[in-house]
Tab-separated table of N, CA and C in Angstrom:
chain	number	residue	atom	x	y	z
A	213	UNK	N	-32.367	-1.067	-10.197
A	213	UNK	CA	-31.607	0.077	-9.723
A	213	UNK	C	-30.536	-0.401	-8.747
A	214	UNK	N	-29.296	-0.062	-9.054
A	214	UNK	CA	-28.183	-0.480	-8.207
A	214	UNK	C	-28.206	0.314	-6.910
A	215	UNK	N	-28.028	-0.382	-5.822
A	215	UNK	CA	-27.969	0.267	-4.515
A	215	UNK	C	-26.787	-0.279	-3.732
A	216	UNK	N	-26.213	0.576	-2.908
A	216	UNK	CA	-25.065	0.218	-2.089
A	216	UNK	C	-25.374	0.559	-0.640
A	217	UNK	N	-24.983	-0.348	0.253
A	217	UNK	CA	-25.230	-0.121	1.670
A	217	UNK	C	-23.979	-0.477	2.456
A	218	UNK	N	-23.396	0.524	3.088
A	218	UNK	CA	-22.199	0.306	3.883
A	218	UNK	C	-22.556	-0.113	5.304
A	219	UNK	N	-21.605	-0.803	5.924
A	219	UNK	CA	-21.712	-1.144	7.333
A	219	UNK	C	-20.313	-1.234	7.905
A	220	UNK	N	-20.234	-1.287	9.220
A	220	UNK	CA	-18.933	-1.356	9.859
A	220	UNK	C	-18.431	0.027	10.223
A	221	UNK	N	-17.123	0.167	10.272
A	221	UNK	CA	-16.534	1.423	10.715
A	221	UNK	C	-16.580	1.516	12.228
A	222	UNK	N	-16.467	2.737	12.735
A	222	UNK	CA	-16.484	2.943	14.166
A	222	UNK	C	-15.275	3.723	14.627
A	223	UNK	N	-14.920	3.547	15.894
A	223	UNK	CA	-13.813	4.285	16.478
A	223	UNK	C	-12.753	3.328	16.987
A	224	UNK	N	-11.500	3.747	16.840
A	224	UNK	CA	-10.387	2.920	17.270
A	224	UNK	C	-9.214	3.832	17.587
A	225	UNK	N	-8.290	3.344	18.375
A	225	UNK	CA	-7.088	4.119	18.662
A	225	UNK	C	-6.034	3.888	17.586
A	226	UNK	N	-5.071	4.781	17.539
A	226	UNK	CA	-3.981	4.658	16.580
A	226	UNK	C	-3.339	3.278	16.673
A	227	UNK	N	-3.132	2.686	15.519
A	227	UNK	CA	-2.546	1.352	15.471
A	227	UNK	C	-3.563	0.236	15.449
A	228	UNK	N	-4.816	0.570	15.661
A	228	UNK	CA	-5.857	-0.440	15.677
A	228	UNK	C	-6.335	-0.832	14.290
A	229	UNK	N	-7.338	-1.703	14.264
A	229	UNK	CA	-7.879	-2.212	13.007
A	229	UNK	C	-9.392	-2.053	12.972
A	230	UNK	N	-9.890	-1.846	11.782
A	230	UNK	CA	-11.319	-1.777	11.544
A	230	UNK	C	-11.600	-2.332	10.163
A	231	UNK	N	-12.850	-2.698	9.948
A	231	UNK	CA	-13.256	-3.071	8.604
A	231	UNK	C	-14.591	-2.415	8.280
A	232	UNK	N	-14.792	-2.152	7.012
A	232	UNK	CA	-16.049	-1.631	6.507
A	232	UNK	C	-16.506	-2.542	5.381
A	233	UNK	N	-17.808	-2.723	5.268
A	233	UNK	CA	-18.360	-3.604	4.245
A	233	UNK	C	-19.414	-2.869	3.434
A	234	UNK	N	-19.633	-3.372	2.244
A	234	UNK	CA	-20.599	-2.766	1.329
A	234	UNK	C	-21.385	-3.877	0.649
A	235	UNK	N	-22.690	-3.767	0.711
A	235	UNK	CA	-23.563	-4.725	0.041
A	235	UNK	C	-24.109	-4.102	-1.234
A	236	UNK	N	-23.968	-4.838	-2.316
A	236	UNK	CA	-24.413	-4.372	-3.631
A	236	UNK	C	-25.707	-5.094	-4.000
A	237	UNK	N	-26.721	-4.339	-4.370
A	237	UNK	CA	-27.980	-4.950	-4.772
A	237	UNK	C	-28.517	-4.277	-6.028
A	238	UNK	N	-29.438	-4.946	-6.691
A	238	UNK	CA	-30.076	-4.368	-7.864
A	238	UNK	C	-29.313	-4.564	-9.154
A	239	UNK	N	-28.245	-5.347	-9.123
A	239	UNK	CA	-27.458	-5.589	-10.329
A	239	UNK	C	-28.067	-6.743	-11.101
A	240	UNK	N	-28.359	-6.529	-12.356
A	240	UNK	CA	-28.978	-7.573	-13.165
A	240	UNK	C	-27.987	-8.219	-14.127
A	241	UNK	N	-26.829	-7.645	-14.261
A	241	UNK	CA	-25.832	-8.222	-15.154
A	241	UNK	C	-24.754	-7.209	-15.427
A	242	UNK	N	-23.747	-7.613	-16.194
A	242	UNK	CA	-22.676	-6.701	-16.534
A	242	UNK	C	-21.577	-6.693	-15.495
A	243	UNK	N	-20.593	-5.896	-15.782
A	243	UNK	CA	-19.424	-5.780	-14.918
A	243	UNK	C	-19.436	-4.400	-14.280
A	244	UNK	N	-19.091	-4.387	-13.014
A	244	UNK	CA	-19.042	-3.130	-12.281
A	244	UNK	C	-17.672	-2.921	-11.656
A	245	UNK	N	-17.254	-1.696	-11.636
A	245	UNK	CA	-16.163	-1.271	-10.774
A	245	UNK	C	-16.781	-0.909	-9.435
A	246	UNK	N	-16.162	-1.360	-8.409
A	246	UNK	CA	-16.695	-1.245	-7.069
A	246	UNK	C	-15.546	-0.729	-6.209
A	247	UNK	N	-15.761	0.388	-5.540
A	247	UNK	CA	-14.622	1.032	-4.890
A	247	UNK	C	-14.977	1.607	-3.532
A	248	UNK	N	-13.929	1.863	-2.779
A	248	UNK	CA	-14.029	2.597	-1.525
A	248	UNK	C	-13.378	3.968	-1.697
A	249	UNK	N	-14.084	4.974	-1.221
A	249	UNK	CA	-13.563	6.328	-1.143
A	249	UNK	C	-13.649	6.779	0.309
A	250	UNK	N	-12.880	7.792	0.632
A	250	UNK	CA	-12.988	8.379	1.959
A	250	UNK	C	-12.898	9.885	1.849
A	251	UNK	N	-13.495	10.525	2.837
A	251	UNK	CA	-13.491	11.982	2.852
A	251	UNK	C	-13.422	12.488	4.275
A	252	UNK	N	-12.376	13.244	4.532
A	252	UNK	CA	-12.221	13.893	5.832
A	252	UNK	C	-12.849	15.278	5.768
A	253	UNK	N	-13.260	15.831	6.904
A	253	UNK	CA	-13.875	17.161	6.905
A	253	UNK	C	-12.973	18.190	6.245
A	254	UNK	N	-13.536	18.931	5.302
A	254	UNK	CA	-12.791	19.984	4.644
A	254	UNK	C	-11.842	19.522	3.554
A	255	UNK	N	-11.848	18.230	3.264
A	255	UNK	CA	-10.941	17.699	2.254
A	255	UNK	C	-11.725	17.050	1.124
A	256	UNK	N	-11.052	16.885	0.011
A	256	UNK	CA	-11.683	16.254	-1.140
A	256	UNK	C	-11.845	14.752	-0.904
A	257	UNK	N	-12.825	14.197	-1.593
A	257	UNK	CA	-13.030	12.744	-1.519
A	257	UNK	C	-11.899	12.054	-2.283
A	258	UNK	N	-11.307	11.040	-1.681
A	258	UNK	CA	-10.193	10.348	-2.324
A	258	UNK	C	-10.466	8.853	-2.430
A	259	UNK	N	-10.023	8.296	-3.546
A	259	UNK	CA	-10.196	6.875	-3.774
A	259	UNK	C	-9.187	6.066	-2.977
A	260	UNK	N	-9.643	4.959	-2.420
A	260	UNK	CA	-8.797	4.124	-1.578
A	260	UNK	C	-8.485	2.794	-2.266
A	261	UNK	N	-9.489	2.160	-2.810
A	261	UNK	CA	-9.292	0.841	-3.421
A	261	UNK	C	-10.469	0.506	-4.317
A	262	UNK	N	-10.204	-0.343	-5.307
A	262	UNK	CA	-11.293	-0.809	-6.171
A	262	UNK	C	-11.173	-2.309	-6.424
A	263	UNK	N	-12.309	-2.888	-6.828
A	263	UNK	CA	-12.333	-4.294	-7.211
A	263	UNK	C	-13.359	-4.437	-8.334
A	264	UNK	N	-13.085	-5.345	-9.258
A	264	UNK	CA	-14.065	-5.624	-10.303
A	264	UNK	C	-15.096	-6.606	-9.780
A	265	UNK	N	-16.316	-6.457	-10.230
A	265	UNK	CA	-17.425	-7.204	-9.633
A	265	UNK	C	-17.426	-8.687	-9.958
A	266	UNK	N	-16.829	-9.087	-11.082
A	266	UNK	CA	-16.988	-10.469	-11.518
A	266	UNK	C	-15.686	-11.225	-11.725
A	267	UNK	N	-14.572	-10.553	-11.539
A	267	UNK	CA	-13.274	-11.226	-11.635
A	267	UNK	C	-12.392	-10.763	-10.489
A	268	UNK	N	-11.409	-11.573	-10.180
A	268	UNK	CA	-10.561	-11.262	-9.027
A	268	UNK	C	-9.442	-10.311	-9.418
A	269	UNK	N	-9.819	-9.088	-9.717
A	269	UNK	CA	-8.846	-8.042	-10.032
A	269	UNK	C	-9.160	-6.864	-9.132
A	270	UNK	N	-8.140	-6.358	-8.497
A	270	UNK	CA	-8.315	-5.290	-7.521
A	270	UNK	C	-7.092	-4.388	-7.521
A	271	UNK	N	-7.227	-3.261	-6.863
A	271	UNK	CA	-6.096	-2.363	-6.702
A	271	UNK	C	-6.317	-1.513	-5.469
A	272	UNK	N	-5.248	-1.192	-4.790
A	272	UNK	CA	-5.305	-0.370	-3.592
A	272	UNK	C	-4.364	0.805	-3.787
A	273	UNK	N	-4.797	1.969	-3.379
A	273	UNK	CA	-3.981	3.167	-3.530
A	273	UNK	C	-2.654	2.993	-2.796
A	274	UNK	N	-1.607	3.498	-3.420
A	274	UNK	CA	-0.266	3.334	-2.857
A	274	UNK	C	-0.160	3.859	-1.433
A	275	UNK	N	-0.923	4.885	-1.106
A	275	UNK	CA	-0.800	5.514	0.214
A	275	UNK	C	-1.238	4.602	1.347
A	276	UNK	N	-2.032	3.578	1.051
A	276	UNK	CA	-2.526	2.684	2.104
A	276	UNK	C	-2.262	1.219	1.778
A	277	UNK	N	-1.512	0.973	0.726
A	277	UNK	CA	-1.354	-0.398	0.221
A	277	UNK	C	-0.783	-1.351	1.252
A	278	UNK	N	0.091	-0.874	2.116
A	278	UNK	CA	0.712	-1.777	3.091
A	278	UNK	C	-0.188	-2.016	4.293
A	279	UNK	N	-1.298	-1.282	4.397
A	279	UNK	CA	-2.129	-1.384	5.600
A	279	UNK	C	-3.571	-1.807	5.323
A	280	UNK	N	-4.030	-1.604	4.108
A	280	UNK	CA	-5.427	-1.907	3.770
A	280	UNK	C	-5.490	-3.074	2.783
A	281	UNK	N	-6.538	-3.868	2.909
A	281	UNK	CA	-6.813	-4.898	1.917
A	281	UNK	C	-8.290	-4.824	1.539
A	282	UNK	N	-8.572	-5.202	0.303
A	282	UNK	CA	-9.949	-5.215	-0.171
A	282	UNK	C	-10.316	-6.636	-0.541
A	283	UNK	N	-11.526	-7.026	-0.235
A	283	UNK	CA	-11.964	-8.377	-0.544
A	283	UNK	C	-13.392	-8.352	-1.071
A	284	UNK	N	-13.753	-9.438	-1.740
A	284	UNK	CA	-15.054	-9.510	-2.409
A	284	UNK	C	-15.641	-10.886	-2.143
A	285	UNK	N	-16.894	-10.928	-1.727
A	285	UNK	CA	-17.599	-12.190	-1.548
A	285	UNK	C	-18.615	-12.289	-2.683
A	286	UNK	N	-18.303	-13.138	-3.668
A	286	UNK	CA	-19.148	-13.239	-4.848
A	286	UNK	C	-20.498	-13.846	-4.538
A	287	UNK	N	-20.571	-14.711	-3.541
A	287	UNK	CA	-21.841	-15.368	-3.236
A	287	UNK	C	-22.793	-14.423	-2.503
A	288	UNK	N	-22.233	-13.525	-1.705
A	288	UNK	CA	-23.072	-12.613	-0.938
A	288	UNK	C	-23.178	-11.236	-1.569
A	289	UNK	N	-22.431	-11.012	-2.641
A	289	UNK	CA	-22.419	-9.711	-3.302
A	289	UNK	C	-22.036	-8.594	-2.338
A	290	UNK	N	-20.985	-8.857	-1.604
A	290	UNK	CA	-20.479	-7.846	-0.678
A	290	UNK	C	-19.000	-7.597	-0.941
A	291	UNK	N	-18.558	-6.419	-0.562
A	291	UNK	CA	-17.169	-6.025	-0.688
A	291	UNK	C	-16.746	-5.458	0.658
A	292	UNK	N	-15.522	-5.751	1.067
A	292	UNK	CA	-15.061	-5.267	2.356
A	292	UNK	C	-13.692	-4.635	2.233
A	293	UNK	N	-13.419	-3.712	3.104
A	293	UNK	CA	-12.108	-3.073	3.209
A	293	UNK	C	-11.602	-3.326	4.618
A	294	UNK	N	-10.495	-4.038	4.707
A	294	UNK	CA	-9.899	-4.304	6.010
A	294	UNK	C	-8.745	-3.319	6.219
A	295	UNK	N	-8.798	-2.614	7.327
A	295	UNK	CA	-7.823	-1.563	7.603
A	295	UNK	C	-7.066	-1.885	8.888
A	296	UNK	N	-5.759	-1.821	8.820
A	296	UNK	CA	-4.941	-2.097	9.986
A	296	UNK	C	-3.924	-0.980	10.160
A	297	UNK	N	-3.272	-0.990	11.310
A	297	UNK	CA	-2.278	0.056	11.648
A	297	UNK	C	-2.849	1.439	11.359
A	298	UNK	N	-4.051	1.660	11.804
A	298	UNK	CA	-4.753	2.890	11.481
A	298	UNK	C	-4.104	4.102	12.130
A	299	UNK	N	-4.201	5.223	11.421
A	299	UNK	CA	-3.635	6.488	11.862
A	299	UNK	C	-4.758	7.529	11.941
A	300	UNK	N	-4.561	8.567	12.717
A	300	UNK	CA	-5.589	9.614	12.787
A	300	UNK	C	-5.955	10.175	11.413
A	301	UNK	N	-4.997	10.240	10.507
A	301	UNK	CA	-5.285	10.771	9.174
A	301	UNK	C	-6.135	9.823	8.325
A	302	UNK	N	-6.383	8.623	8.808
A	302	UNK	CA	-7.307	7.717	8.122
A	302	UNK	C	-8.766	8.005	8.484
A	303	UNK	N	-8.969	8.877	9.434
A	303	UNK	CA	-10.326	9.208	9.872
A	303	UNK	C	-11.114	9.892	8.776
A	304	UNK	N	-12.401	9.619	8.745
A	304	UNK	CA	-13.265	10.260	7.768
A	304	UNK	C	-14.477	9.401	7.484
A	305	UNK	N	-15.277	9.882	6.560
A	305	UNK	CA	-16.427	9.113	6.115
A	305	UNK	C	-15.966	8.217	4.971
A	306	UNK	N	-16.280	6.951	5.068
A	306	UNK	CA	-15.901	5.992	4.036
A	306	UNK	C	-17.143	5.645	3.215
A	307	UNK	N	-16.983	5.797	1.908
A	307	UNK	CA	-18.096	5.582	0.980
A	307	UNK	C	-17.794	4.417	0.044
A	308	UNK	N	-18.816	3.662	-0.216
A	308	UNK	CA	-18.784	2.637	-1.240
A	308	UNK	C	-19.389	3.234	-2.509
A	309	UNK	N	-18.815	2.907	-3.655
A	309	UNK	CA	-19.313	3.464	-4.913
A	309	UNK	C	-19.152	2.450	-6.039
A	310	UNK	N	-19.938	2.630	-7.092
A	310	UNK	CA	-19.884	1.684	-8.211
A	310	UNK	C	-20.227	2.369	-9.526
A	311	UNK	N	-19.699	1.818	-10.622
A	311	UNK	CA	-20.140	2.203	-11.959
A	311	UNK	C	-19.986	0.999	-12.881
A	312	UNK	N	-20.833	0.935	-13.873
A	312	UNK	CA	-20.759	-0.161	-14.824
A	312	UNK	C	-19.618	0.103	-15.804
A	313	UNK	N	-18.888	-0.950	-16.126
A	313	UNK	CA	-17.719	-0.785	-16.974
A	313	UNK	C	-17.605	-1.917	-17.984
A	314	UNK	N	-16.909	-1.621	-19.082
A	314	UNK	CA	-16.562	-2.652	-20.056
A	314	UNK	C	-15.052	-2.890	-20.059
A	315	UNK	N	-14.366	-2.256	-19.124
A	315	UNK	CA	-12.919	-2.439	-19.032
A	315	UNK	C	-12.588	-3.862	-18.604
A	316	UNK	N	-11.473	-4.347	-19.120
A	316	UNK	CA	-11.103	-5.731	-18.834
A	316	UNK	C	-10.457	-5.876	-17.461
A	317	UNK	N	-9.601	-4.915	-17.109
A	317	UNK	CA	-8.837	-5.115	-15.883
A	317	UNK	C	-8.490	-3.824	-15.164
A	318	UNK	N	-9.313	-2.814	-15.309
A	318	UNK	CA	-8.983	-1.522	-14.710
A	318	UNK	C	-10.244	-0.784	-14.266
A	319	UNK	N	-10.106	-0.106	-13.131
A	319	UNK	CA	-11.149	0.793	-12.666
A	319	UNK	C	-10.520	2.120	-12.277
A	320	UNK	N	-11.293	3.152	-12.376
A	320	UNK	CA	-10.825	4.472	-11.980
A	320	UNK	C	-10.931	4.633	-10.467
A	321	UNK	N	-10.116	5.505	-9.926
A	321	UNK	CA	-10.277	5.934	-8.541
A	321	UNK	C	-10.613	7.423	-8.483
A	322	UNK	N	-11.172	7.922	-9.580
A	322	UNK	CA	-11.669	9.287	-9.590
A	322	UNK	C	-13.154	9.267	-9.239
A	323	UNK	N	-13.514	10.021	-8.234
A	323	UNK	CA	-14.889	10.006	-7.747
A	323	UNK	C	-15.895	10.377	-8.833
A	324	UNK	N	-15.499	11.255	-9.729
A	324	UNK	CA	-16.431	11.751	-10.747
A	324	UNK	C	-16.924	10.645	-11.661
A	325	UNK	N	-16.181	9.565	-11.770
A	325	UNK	CA	-16.569	8.496	-12.666
A	325	UNK	C	-17.608	7.544	-12.096
A	326	UNK	N	-17.872	7.629	-10.825
A	326	UNK	CA	-18.772	6.689	-10.166
A	326	UNK	C	-20.197	7.205	-10.164
A	327	UNK	N	-21.131	6.325	-10.512
A	327	UNK	CA	-22.520	6.736	-10.702
A	327	UNK	C	-23.425	6.395	-9.528
A	328	UNK	N	-23.005	5.464	-8.704
A	328	UNK	CA	-23.842	5.046	-7.581
A	328	UNK	C	-23.014	5.097	-6.312
A	329	UNK	N	-23.588	5.665	-5.280
A	329	UNK	CA	-22.880	5.848	-4.016
A	329	UNK	C	-23.730	5.373	-2.849
A	330	UNK	N	-23.047	4.836	-1.837
A	330	UNK	CA	-23.709	4.564	-0.585
A	330	UNK	C	-23.730	5.828	0.266
A	331	UNK	N	-24.335	5.722	1.427
A	331	UNK	CA	-24.467	6.890	2.297
A	331	UNK	C	-23.234	7.122	3.155
A	332	UNK	N	-22.361	6.137	3.241
A	332	UNK	CA	-21.125	6.316	3.980
A	332	UNK	C	-21.196	5.785	5.399
A	333	UNK	N	-20.024	5.480	5.916
A	333	UNK	CA	-19.910	5.037	7.303
A	333	UNK	C	-18.668	5.687	7.902
A	334	UNK	N	-18.765	6.107	9.137
A	334	UNK	CA	-17.707	6.899	9.765
A	334	UNK	C	-16.608	6.019	10.343
A	335	UNK	N	-15.391	6.425	10.105
A	335	UNK	CA	-14.210	5.816	10.727
A	335	UNK	C	-13.474	6.922	11.484
A	336	UNK	N	-13.237	6.687	12.757
A	336	UNK	CA	-12.544	7.669	13.582
A	336	UNK	C	-11.373	6.995	14.269
A	337	UNK	N	-10.185	7.549	14.060
A	337	UNK	CA	-8.975	7.023	14.673
A	337	UNK	C	-8.437	8.091	15.611
A	338	UNK	N	-8.367	7.760	16.871
A	338	UNK	CA	-7.901	8.732	17.856
A	338	UNK	C	-6.428	8.515	18.167
A	339	UNK	N	-5.776	9.626	18.517
A	339	UNK	CA	-4.330	9.567	18.779
A	339	UNK	C	-4.044	8.883	20.106
């Protein structure tokens, strides 16, 4: 059974940096899309970035592309999102999610497509 566990996050002032990490366990084989989503109170969950589990292919949403980076540690089976120049509108709960895929080089950033979710970690950016 695939499980995801987020860590990191916290509080920072505008312009600061934070990172969140996700540990993937229970994978016995295959390829997974592995992504970060975020959700602010009263707003829909939105996809931020994805990475494929076994090859170095990734994508970051245009809205944060100049400020966020995603990385993958294949030996530790962890994925991280590094966030810089943070703004108050980046605040919210950040979720790690995954689904098994046969796609060669693409993952969805639609939440409905993801089958496994972590519990989330809070990011708060104050003005």
